[in-house]
mmCIF file of C-alpha atoms in Angstrom:
data_model
loop_
_atom_site.group_PDB
_atom_site.id
_atom_site.type_symbol
_atom_site.label_atom_id
_atom_site.label_comp_id
_atom_site.label_asym_id
_atom_site.label_seq_id
_atom_site.Cartn_x
_atom_site.Cartn_y
_atom_site.Cartn_z
ATOM 1 C CA THR G 1 82.475 36.210 26.573
ATOM 2 C CA PHE G 2 83.228 37.191 30.156
ATOM 3 C CA VAL G 3 86.823 37.063 31.311
ATOM 4 C CA ALA G 4 88.980 37.998 34.288
ATOM 5 C CA VAL G 5 92.255 39.685 33.348
ATOM 6 C CA LYS G 6 95.380 39.366 35.489
ATOM 7 C CA ARG G 7 98.165 41.931 35.545
ATOM 8 C CA LEU G 8 101.158 42.709 37.693
ATOM 9 C CA HIS G 9 100.776 45.541 40.148
ATOM 10 C CA ASP G 10 102.662 48.680 39.198
ATOM 11 C CA ASP G 11 105.120 48.307 42.093
ATOM 12 C CA VAL G 12 106.464 45.003 40.733
ATOM 13 C CA ALA G 13 105.756 45.369 37.007
ATOM 14 C CA ASP G 14 109.333 46.581 36.435
ATOM 15 C CA ASP G 15 110.855 43.720 38.426
ATOM 16 C CA PRO G 16 112.217 41.177 35.892
ATOM 17 C CA GLU G 17 111.912 38.336 38.415
ATOM 18 C CA PHE G 18 108.219 38.906 38.996
ATOM 19 C CA VAL G 19 107.609 39.310 35.262
ATOM 20 C CA ARG G 20 109.257 35.926 34.683
ATOM 21 C CA MET G 21 107.121 34.398 37.437
ATOM 22 C CA PHE G 22 104.006 35.922 35.867
ATOM 23 C CA ARG G 23 104.859 34.413 32.481
ATOM 24 C CA ASP G 24 105.573 31.095 34.149
ATOM 25 C CA GLU G 25 102.010 31.126 35.450
ATOM 26 C CA VAL G 26 100.640 31.751 31.968
ATOM 27 C CA TRP G 27 102.708 28.935 30.524
ATOM 28 C CA MET G 28 101.785 26.449 33.245
ATOM 29 C CA THR G 29 98.094 27.201 33.586
ATOM 30 C CA SER G 30 97.414 27.399 29.863
ATOM 31 C CA SER G 31 98.469 23.746 29.644
ATOM 32 C CA LEU G 32 96.148 22.718 32.470
ATOM 33 C CA LEU G 33 92.708 21.844 31.102
ATOM 34 C CA HIS G 34 90.329 20.388 33.658
ATOM 35 C CA GLU G 35 86.775 21.137 34.775
ATOM 36 C CA ASN G 36 87.971 21.791 38.328
ATOM 37 C CA VAL G 37 90.677 24.305 37.356
ATOM 38 C CA VAL G 38 90.038 27.857 36.149
ATOM 39 C CA ARG G 39 90.842 27.887 32.430
ATOM 40 C CA VAL G 40 93.280 30.299 30.797
ATOM 41 C CA ILE G 41 91.620 31.771 27.711
ATOM 42 C CA GLY G 42 94.422 33.841 26.241
ATOM 43 C CA TRP G 43 97.315 36.160 26.924
ATOM 44 C CA GLY G 44 99.152 39.084 25.454
ATOM 45 C CA GLU G 45 101.109 42.255 26.119
ATOM 46 C CA ASP G 46 100.150 45.897 25.673
ATOM 47 C CA PRO G 47 101.563 49.274 26.829
ATOM 48 C CA GLU G 48 100.549 48.389 30.391
ATOM 49 C CA GLY G 49 102.590 45.198 30.285
ATOM 50 C CA PRO G 50 101.872 41.461 30.034
ATOM 51 C CA TYR G 51 98.471 40.100 30.991
ATOM 52 C CA PHE G 52 96.404 36.991 30.621
ATOM 53 C CA ALA G 53 92.692 36.293 30.673
ATOM 54 C CA THR G 54 90.925 33.461 32.466
ATOM 55 C CA GLU G 55 87.363 32.280 32.408
ATOM 56 C CA PHE G 56 85.022 34.381 34.506
ATOM 57 C CA VAL G 57 83.597 32.128 37.224
ATOM 58 C CA ARG G 58 80.108 33.326 38.115
ATOM 59 C CA GLY G 59 80.245 32.533 41.771
ATOM 60 C CA VAL G 60 82.169 33.151 44.976
ATOM 61 C CA SER G 61 85.353 32.004 46.639
ATOM 62 C CA VAL G 62 85.100 29.396 49.372
ATOM 63 C CA SER G 63 86.518 32.063 51.677
ATOM 64 C CA ARG G 64 83.642 34.426 50.926
ATOM 65 C CA LEU G 65 81.149 31.607 51.309
ATOM 66 C CA MET G 66 82.626 30.639 54.670
ATOM 67 C CA ARG G 67 82.314 34.174 55.990
ATOM 68 C CA THR G 68 78.656 34.336 55.083
ATOM 69 C CA VAL G 69 77.821 30.881 56.382
ATOM 70 C CA PHE G 70 79.628 31.270 59.699
ATOM 71 C CA HIS G 71 78.092 34.744 60.160
ATOM 72 C CA THR G 72 74.547 33.478 59.671
ATOM 73 C CA GLY G 73 75.112 30.455 61.866
ATOM 74 C CA GLU G 74 74.432 27.938 59.119
ATOM 75 C CA MET G 75 76.862 25.031 58.950
ATOM 76 C CA PHE G 76 78.514 23.306 56.047
ATOM 77 C CA THR G 77 77.081 19.799 56.053
ATOM 78 C CA GLU G 78 79.366 16.801 55.890
ATOM 79 C CA ARG G 79 77.969 16.059 52.445
ATOM 80 C CA LEU G 80 78.821 19.521 51.117
ATOM 81 C CA ILE G 81 82.335 19.498 52.535
ATOM 82 C CA VAL G 82 83.145 16.032 51.229
ATOM 83 C CA TYR G 83 81.845 16.837 47.740
ATOM 84 C CA LEU G 84 83.757 20.120 47.692
ATOM 85 C CA ALA G 85 86.948 18.355 48.799
ATOM 86 C CA SER G 86 86.481 15.619 46.205
ATOM 87 C CA SER G 87 86.177 18.225 43.439
ATOM 88 C CA ILE G 88 89.316 20.006 44.672
ATOM 89 C CA CYS G 89 91.168 16.698 44.690
ATOM 90 C CA ARG G 90 90.311 16.111 41.056
ATOM 91 C CA GLY G 91 91.651 19.511 40.065
ATOM 92 C CA LEU G 92 94.812 18.925 42.065
ATOM 93 C CA ALA G 93 95.262 15.476 40.558
ATOM 94 C CA ALA G 94 95.127 16.971 37.066
ATOM 95 C CA ALA G 95 97.758 19.550 38.000
ATOM 96 C CA HIS G 96 100.033 17.091 39.783
ATOM 97 C CA SER G 97 99.972 14.729 36.794
ATOM 98 C CA LEU G 98 100.543 17.420 34.153
ATOM 99 C CA ARG G 99 103.212 16.492 31.621
ATOM 100 C CA ALA G 100 105.213 18.375 29.009
ATOM 101 C CA PRO G 101 104.742 17.514 25.320
ATOM 102 C CA THR G 102 107.833 15.327 25.670
ATOM 103 C CA GLY G 103 106.069 13.276 28.331
ATOM 104 C CA GLU G 104 108.158 14.632 31.176
ATOM 105 C CA LEU G 105 106.246 15.096 34.435
ATOM 106 C CA LEU G 106 106.158 18.811 35.252
ATOM 107 C CA ASN G 107 105.853 18.279 39.034
ATOM 108 C CA LEU G 108 103.367 21.135 39.242
ATOM 109 C CA VAL G 109 102.394 22.042 42.816
ATOM 110 C CA HIS G 110 99.939 24.792 43.730
ATOM 111 C CA ARG G 111 101.742 25.766 46.973
ATOM 112 C CA ASP G 112 99.047 28.279 47.937
ATOM 113 C CA LEU G 113 95.813 26.301 48.126
ATOM 114 C CA THR G 114 93.441 28.231 50.419
ATOM 115 C CA PRO G 115 89.725 29.063 50.597
ATOM 116 C CA ASP G 116 90.601 32.170 48.563
ATOM 117 C CA THR G 117 91.964 30.145 45.672
ATOM 118 C CA VAL G 118 88.977 27.816 45.328
ATOM 119 C CA LEU G 119 85.912 29.186 43.545
ATOM 120 C CA VAL G 120 82.401 27.769 43.590
ATOM 121 C CA SER G 121 79.932 28.837 40.932
ATOM 122 C CA PHE G 122 76.220 29.444 41.288
ATOM 123 C CA ASP G 123 75.765 26.262 39.244
ATOM 124 C CA GLY G 124 77.787 24.141 41.671
ATOM 125 C CA ASP G 125 81.075 24.042 39.757
ATOM 126 C CA VAL G 126 84.237 23.911 41.867
ATOM 127 C CA LYS G 127 87.401 25.403 40.364
ATOM 128 C CA ILE G 128 90.924 25.969 41.655
ATOM 129 C CA THR G 129 92.531 29.230 40.607
ATOM 130 C CA ASP G 130 95.894 30.962 40.933
ATOM 131 C CA PHE G 131 98.523 28.380 40.205
ATOM 132 C CA GLY G 132 100.805 31.428 40.067
ATOM 133 C CA LEU G 133 102.789 30.338 43.103
ATOM 134 C CA ALA G 134 103.305 26.881 41.722
ATOM 135 C CA LYS G 135 106.789 25.467 41.468
ATOM 136 C CA ALA G 136 107.720 22.977 38.781
ATOM 137 C CA LYS G 137 111.084 21.600 37.749
ATOM 138 C CA ARG G 138 110.360 22.439 34.140
ATOM 139 C CA ARG G 139 109.886 26.214 34.309
ATOM 140 C CA THR G 140 110.756 28.979 31.931
ATOM 141 C CA ALA G 141 112.343 30.737 34.920
ATOM 142 C CA MET G 142 113.039 29.683 38.484
ATOM 143 C CA THR G 143 111.707 31.563 41.503
ATOM 144 C CA MET G 144 114.071 33.282 43.906
ATOM 145 C CA VAL G 145 116.246 30.861 45.845
ATOM 146 C CA GLY G 146 114.927 30.265 49.345
ATOM 147 C CA MET G 147 111.803 32.334 48.764
ATOM 148 C CA VAL G 148 109.004 30.875 50.912
ATOM 149 C CA LYS G 149 105.683 31.271 49.116
ATOM 150 C CA GLY G 150 102.148 30.630 50.192
ATOM 151 C CA THR G 151 99.647 31.688 52.841
ATOM 152 C CA ARG G 152 101.162 30.795 56.205
ATOM 153 C CA GLU G 153 98.029 29.367 57.815
ATOM 154 C CA TYR G 154 97.781 26.700 55.112
ATOM 155 C CA MET G 155 101.464 25.860 54.717
ATOM 156 C CA ALA G 156 102.759 22.368 55.356
ATOM 157 C CA PRO G 157 105.599 21.894 57.882
ATOM 158 C CA GLU G 158 108.188 21.200 55.186
ATOM 159 C CA GLN G 159 107.072 24.347 53.357
ATOM 160 C CA VAL G 160 107.491 26.445 56.516
ATOM 161 C CA LEU G 161 110.962 24.993 57.061
ATOM 162 C CA GLY G 162 112.042 25.741 53.496
ATOM 163 C CA LYS G 163 112.588 22.076 52.675
ATOM 164 C CA PRO G 164 111.991 20.557 49.233
ATOM 165 C CA ILE G 165 108.291 20.186 48.552
ATOM 166 C CA ASP G 166 106.043 18.121 46.346
ATOM 167 C CA ALA G 167 102.327 17.573 45.757
ATOM 168 C CA ARG G 168 101.822 16.513 49.364
ATOM 169 C CA VAL G 169 101.951 20.150 50.537
ATOM 170 C CA ASP G 170 98.669 20.623 48.652
ATOM 171 C CA ILE G 171 97.216 17.643 50.536
ATOM 172 C CA PHE G 172 98.170 19.303 53.834
ATOM 173 C CA ALA G 173 96.618 22.619 52.749
ATOM 174 C CA LEU G 174 93.411 20.832 51.812
ATOM 175 C CA GLY G 175 93.430 19.229 55.259
ATOM 176 C CA VAL G 176 93.572 22.686 56.850
ATOM 177 C CA MET G 177 90.655 23.787 54.679
ATOM 178 C CA LEU G 178 88.620 20.724 55.635
ATOM 179 C CA PHE G 179 89.271 21.318 59.330
ATOM 180 C CA GLU G 180 88.152 24.930 58.934
ATOM 181 C CA LEU G 181 85.021 24.022 56.983
ATOM 182 C CA PHE G 182 83.993 21.465 59.592
ATOM 183 C CA CYS G 183 84.453 23.589 62.715
ATOM 184 C CA GLY G 184 84.797 27.211 61.639
ATOM 185 C CA LYS G 185 88.407 27.747 62.621
ATOM 186 C CA ARG G 186 91.826 26.711 61.405
ATOM 187 C CA PRO G 187 93.779 24.022 63.270
ATOM 188 C CA PHE G 188 96.854 26.177 63.895
ATOM 189 C CA LEU G 189 96.434 29.607 65.454
ATOM 190 C CA ALA G 190 98.978 31.988 66.990
ATOM 191 C CA ARG G 191 99.494 35.648 67.845
ATOM 192 C CA ASN G 192 102.317 36.169 65.376
ATOM 193 C CA ALA G 193 103.866 34.590 62.304
ATOM 194 C CA ARG G 194 106.768 33.000 64.169
ATOM 195 C CA ASP G 195 104.515 31.255 66.689
ATOM 196 C CA LEU G 196 102.190 30.183 63.903
ATOM 197 C CA MET G 197 104.979 28.529 61.955
ATOM 198 C CA ARG G 198 106.227 26.848 65.106
ATOM 199 C CA ALA G 199 102.738 25.479 65.733
ATOM 200 C CA ILE G 200 102.463 24.158 62.189
ATOM 201 C CA VAL G 201 105.760 22.330 62.564
ATOM 202 C CA ASP G 202 105.439 21.034 66.139
ATOM 203 C CA ALA G 203 101.927 21.353 67.594
ATOM 204 C CA PRO G 204 99.268 18.697 67.051
ATOM 205 C CA ALA G 205 95.984 19.803 65.547
ATOM 206 C CA PRO G 206 93.064 20.057 67.999
ATOM 207 C CA GLU G 207 90.696 17.100 68.134
ATOM 208 C CA LEU G 208 88.165 17.672 65.398
ATOM 209 C CA ALA G 209 85.598 15.382 67.030
ATOM 210 C CA LYS G 210 85.472 17.659 70.081
ATOM 211 C CA LEU G 211 85.079 20.814 68.010
ATOM 212 C CA ARG G 212 82.334 19.283 65.861
ATOM 213 C CA PRO G 213 80.470 16.746 67.969
ATOM 214 C CA GLY G 214 78.794 14.028 65.951
ATOM 215 C CA ILE G 215 81.113 14.236 62.956
ATOM 216 C CA HIS G 216 81.527 10.905 61.205
ATOM 217 C CA SER G 217 84.623 9.095 62.467
ATOM 218 C CA VAL G 218 85.804 8.307 58.936
ATOM 219 C CA LEU G 219 85.940 12.024 58.134
ATOM 220 C CA VAL G 220 87.942 12.721 61.288
ATOM 221 C CA GLY G 221 90.450 10.124 60.174
ATOM 222 C CA LEU G 222 90.694 11.583 56.672
ATOM 223 C CA VAL G 223 91.415 15.088 57.997
ATOM 224 C CA GLU G 224 93.991 13.802 60.465
ATOM 225 C CA HIS G 225 95.662 11.843 57.673
ATOM 226 C CA CYS G 226 95.913 15.023 55.562
ATOM 227 C CA LEU G 227 97.405 16.982 58.469
ATOM 228 C CA ALA G 228 100.202 14.541 59.292
ATOM 229 C CA LYS G 229 103.434 16.423 59.988
ATOM 230 C CA GLU G 230 105.537 14.026 57.945
ATOM 231 C CA PRO G 231 104.738 13.958 54.207
ATOM 232 C CA ALA G 232 105.176 10.186 54.119
ATOM 233 C CA GLU G 233 102.343 9.803 56.632
ATOM 234 C CA ARG G 234 99.797 11.782 54.595
ATOM 235 C CA PHE G 235 97.775 10.700 51.611
ATOM 236 C CA GLN G 236 100.413 10.413 48.936
ATOM 237 C CA THR G 237 98.258 11.619 46.062
ATOM 238 C CA ALA G 238 95.084 13.612 45.531
ATOM 239 C CA VAL G 239 93.690 10.605 43.683
ATOM 240 C CA GLU G 240 94.077 8.455 46.790
ATOM 241 C CA LEU G 241 92.236 11.007 48.932
ATOM 242 C CA ASP G 242 89.512 11.483 46.311
ATOM 243 C CA GLN G 243 88.847 7.754 46.270
ATOM 244 C CA GLN G 244 88.200 7.808 50.019
ATOM 245 C CA LEU G 245 85.942 10.866 49.766
ATOM 246 C CA THR G 246 83.958 9.436 46.854
ATOM 247 C CA GLN G 247 83.530 6.137 48.677
ATOM 248 C CA TRP G 248 82.136 7.990 51.700
ATOM 249 C CA LEU G 249 79.594 9.859 49.539
ATOM 250 C CA GLN G 250 78.506 6.670 47.803
ATOM 251 C CA SER G 251 78.232 4.685 51.025
ATOM 252 C CA HIS G 252 75.823 7.314 52.360
ATOM 253 C CA GLY G 253 73.727 7.324 49.209
ATOM 254 C CA TYR G 254 74.522 10.927 48.310
ATOM 255 C CA HIS G 255 73.843 11.726 44.663
ATOM 256 C CA GLU G 256 73.237 14.939 42.678
ATOM 257 C CA ASN G 257 75.830 16.625 44.862
ATOM 258 C CA LYS G 258 76.585 19.375 42.354
ATOM 259 C CA GLU G 259 73.017 20.691 42.419
ATOM 260 C CA HIS G 260 72.995 20.410 46.208
ATOM 261 C CA LEU G 261 76.103 22.616 46.350
ATOM 262 C CA ALA G 262 74.631 25.040 43.789
ATOM 263 C CA ARG G 263 71.531 25.623 45.912
ATOM 264 C CA PHE G 264 73.696 26.225 48.965
ATOM 265 C CA VAL G 265 75.899 28.747 47.134
ATOM 266 C CA ARG G 266 72.958 30.636 45.657
ATOM 267 C CA ARG G 267 71.271 30.839 49.042
ATOM 268 C CA ASN G 268 74.376 32.263 50.693
ATOM 269 C CA ALA G 269 75.573 34.577 47.899
ATOM 270 C CA MET G 270 72.403 36.261 46.685
ATOM 271 C CA ARG G 271 73.910 39.746 46.441
ATOM 272 C CA GLN G 272 76.836 38.574 44.308
ATOM 273 C CA MET G 273 74.497 36.521 42.135
ATOM 274 C CA ARG G 274 72.290 39.562 41.488
ATOM 275 C CA TRP G 275 75.355 41.551 40.458
ATOM 276 C CA CYS G 276 76.375 38.884 37.972
ATOM 277 C CA GLU G 277 72.873 38.721 36.533
ATOM 278 C CA ARG G 278 72.846 42.484 36.019
ATOM 279 C CA ALA G 279 76.288 42.406 34.417
ATOM 280 C CA ILE G 280 75.309 39.609 32.068
ATOM 281 C CA ALA G 281 72.183 41.512 31.125
ATOM 282 C CA GLY G 282 74.391 44.434 30.059
ATOM 283 C CA GLU G 283 73.238 46.924 32.694
ATOM 284 C CA PHE G 284 76.805 48.079 33.314
ATOM 285 C CA ALA G 285 77.804 48.226 29.654
ATOM 286 C CA GLU G 286 75.883 51.285 28.582
ATOM 287 C CA GLY G 287 76.942 54.826 27.737
ATOM 288 C CA THR G 288 80.633 55.540 28.056
ATOM 289 C CA GLY G 289 81.485 52.111 29.429
ATOM 290 C CA ALA G 290 81.974 53.159 33.037
ATOM 291 C CA GLY G 291 81.001 50.229 35.152
ATOM 292 C CA ALA G 292 79.202 49.727 38.411
ATOM 293 C CA PRO G 293 81.087 48.873 41.610
ATOM 294 C CA PHE G 294 81.542 45.189 42.120
ATOM 295 C CA PRO G 295 80.241 43.426 45.246
ATOM 296 C CA GLY G 296 83.186 41.066 45.522
ATOM 297 C CA PRO G 297 81.937 37.628 44.467
ATOM 298 C CA TRP G 298 85.335 35.915 44.623
ATOM 299 C CA THR G 299 86.938 37.553 47.607
ATOM 300 C CA ASP G 300 86.427 37.798 51.325
ATOM 301 C CA ASP G 301 86.401 41.588 51.492
ATOM 302 C CA ALA G 302 82.815 42.294 50.469
ATOM 303 C CA ARG G 303 80.997 43.903 53.391
ATOM 304 C CA PRO G 304 77.242 44.038 54.003
ATOM 305 C CA GLY G 305 76.065 47.424 52.847
ATOM 306 C CA GLY G 306 79.357 48.146 51.072
ATOM 307 C CA GLU G 307 80.953 47.326 47.778
ATOM 308 C CA SER G 308 84.442 46.270 46.881
ATOM 309 C CA ALA G 309 86.391 45.874 43.692
ATOM 310 C CA PRO G 310 87.445 42.568 42.168
ATOM 311 C CA HIS G 311 91.092 41.815 42.666
ATOM 312 C CA ASP G 312 93.411 38.918 42.299
ATOM 313 C CA LEU G 313 94.169 36.807 45.318
ATOM 314 C CA LEU G 314 97.916 36.999 44.810
ATOM 315 C CA SER G 315 99.539 40.053 46.331
ATOM 316 C CA GLU G 316 101.669 40.823 43.292
ATOM 317 C CA THR G 317 98.885 40.832 40.718
ATOM 318 C CA GLU G 318 95.508 42.358 40.124
ATOM 319 C CA THR G 319 92.470 41.020 38.321
ATOM 320 C CA ARG G 320 90.064 43.058 36.238
ATOM 321 C CA VAL G 321 86.742 41.943 34.885
ATOM 322 C CA GLU G 322 85.612 42.688 31.360
ATOM 323 C CA VAL G 323 81.987 42.615 30.298
ATOM 324 C CA PRO G 324 82.071 43.171 26.521
ATOM 325 C CA LEU G 325 79.134 44.313 24.451
ATOM 326 C CA PRO G 326 77.961 41.993 21.670
ATOM 327 C CA GLY G 327 80.439 42.201 18.822
ATOM 328 C CA SER G 328 83.236 43.780 20.888
ATOM 329 C CA SER G 329 86.581 42.155 21.511
ATOM 330 C CA ALA G 330 87.050 40.064 24.631
ATOM 331 C CA ASP G 331 90.771 39.708 24.073
ATOM 332 C CA SER G 332 91.932 43.154 25.128
ATOM 333 C CA PRO G 333 92.705 44.116 28.718
ATOM 334 C CA GLY G 334 90.317 45.917 31.035
ATOM 335 C CA LEU G 335 90.932 49.630 31.225
ATOM 336 C CA THR G 336 89.381 50.551 34.553
ATOM 337 C CA PRO G 337 90.399 48.708 37.703
ATOM 338 C CA SER G 338 87.767 48.154 40.404
ATOM 339 C CA ALA G 339 84.919 48.350 37.893
ATOM 340 C CA VAL G 340 83.139 46.431 35.222
ATOM 341 C CA VAL G 341 84.498 47.861 32.011
ATOM 342 C CA LEU G 342 84.088 47.630 28.302
ATOM 343 C CA PRO G 343 87.192 46.309 26.563
ATOM 344 C CA ALA G 344 88.990 48.436 24.027
ATOM 345 C CA ALA G 345 88.635 47.400 20.410
ATOM 346 C CA GLY G 346 91.352 45.212 18.958
ATOM 347 C CA ALA G 347 93.402 42.461 20.492
ATOM 348 C CA PRO G 348 97.090 42.772 21.379
ATOM 349 C CA ALA G 349 99.577 40.404 19.848
ATOM 350 C CA PRO G 350 99.957 37.124 21.742
ATOM 351 C CA MET G 351 102.866 36.766 24.126
ATOM 352 C CA SER G 352 105.066 33.755 23.497
ATOM 353 C CA ALA G 353 105.068 31.169 26.245
#
């Protein structure tokens, strides 16, 4: 079993508020079971503090994929982008419709949907990760009052303004991602954070058809609909948007889209794929358990000719990867950050949700 382990960074591990937020994430995500959402495998607490383990996605983040593709000059085809967006919509729909055992809607919102928080596997799977910034009415602890969370470039206007939010902020963020995938740049750019937030709230997005000549007019309309400033003018649900995307794929006769995406990912992430193959083969699990440096398959910081360590995409946590030997425990936390490590024997006691 291969897992990614999330922990709080040392500088916030003693902060009760962040610990509560961390446990909120465990509680929320462990209830979310969908093929387009990274699955929580287990959780616990040890002398280093609370942690939880998620499935290890053998692939790359959309952010990393974008960097490679735009660097080589290859474009994301309309087919690839629409299929990717449709898969994201299905993961979001599962999260937005999540209910408590009592039947109460949890009102789960990602709030930080970006190319960094969407993973694509070498087999063409698309999975959303890091619901750690999500806000739901039914939480074990509430986040700090007035605390604006998310990556600014992908925030919706109401999120920037600190207004109440709902699932439609995720629709806006997906619209920003779609715009970026189609033309290689985000719709709202500025020299500083203040100007950026002002642009998100007031400035219209550039005309996508001019930045990507020849793009299908239906797709232009879908992106514009996602990027509407007023929530009421956007797609109201991820299901509604997915229906439009699926209809477009079907009307163009596109089938076997998952394999099409898989070939594209493998072609543009060969170095990361080789690393995963070596890890799975046990090359890094010999001797004392010291691992080999990781080439950064999920993140955007892997550099040609260099190597970088795996890390979580949230600033207040870190992710470690465990590659256990046959017969060893996969439930214990990684011991060496920035490396593939062998887990210690024995599993910590589960942490109550």
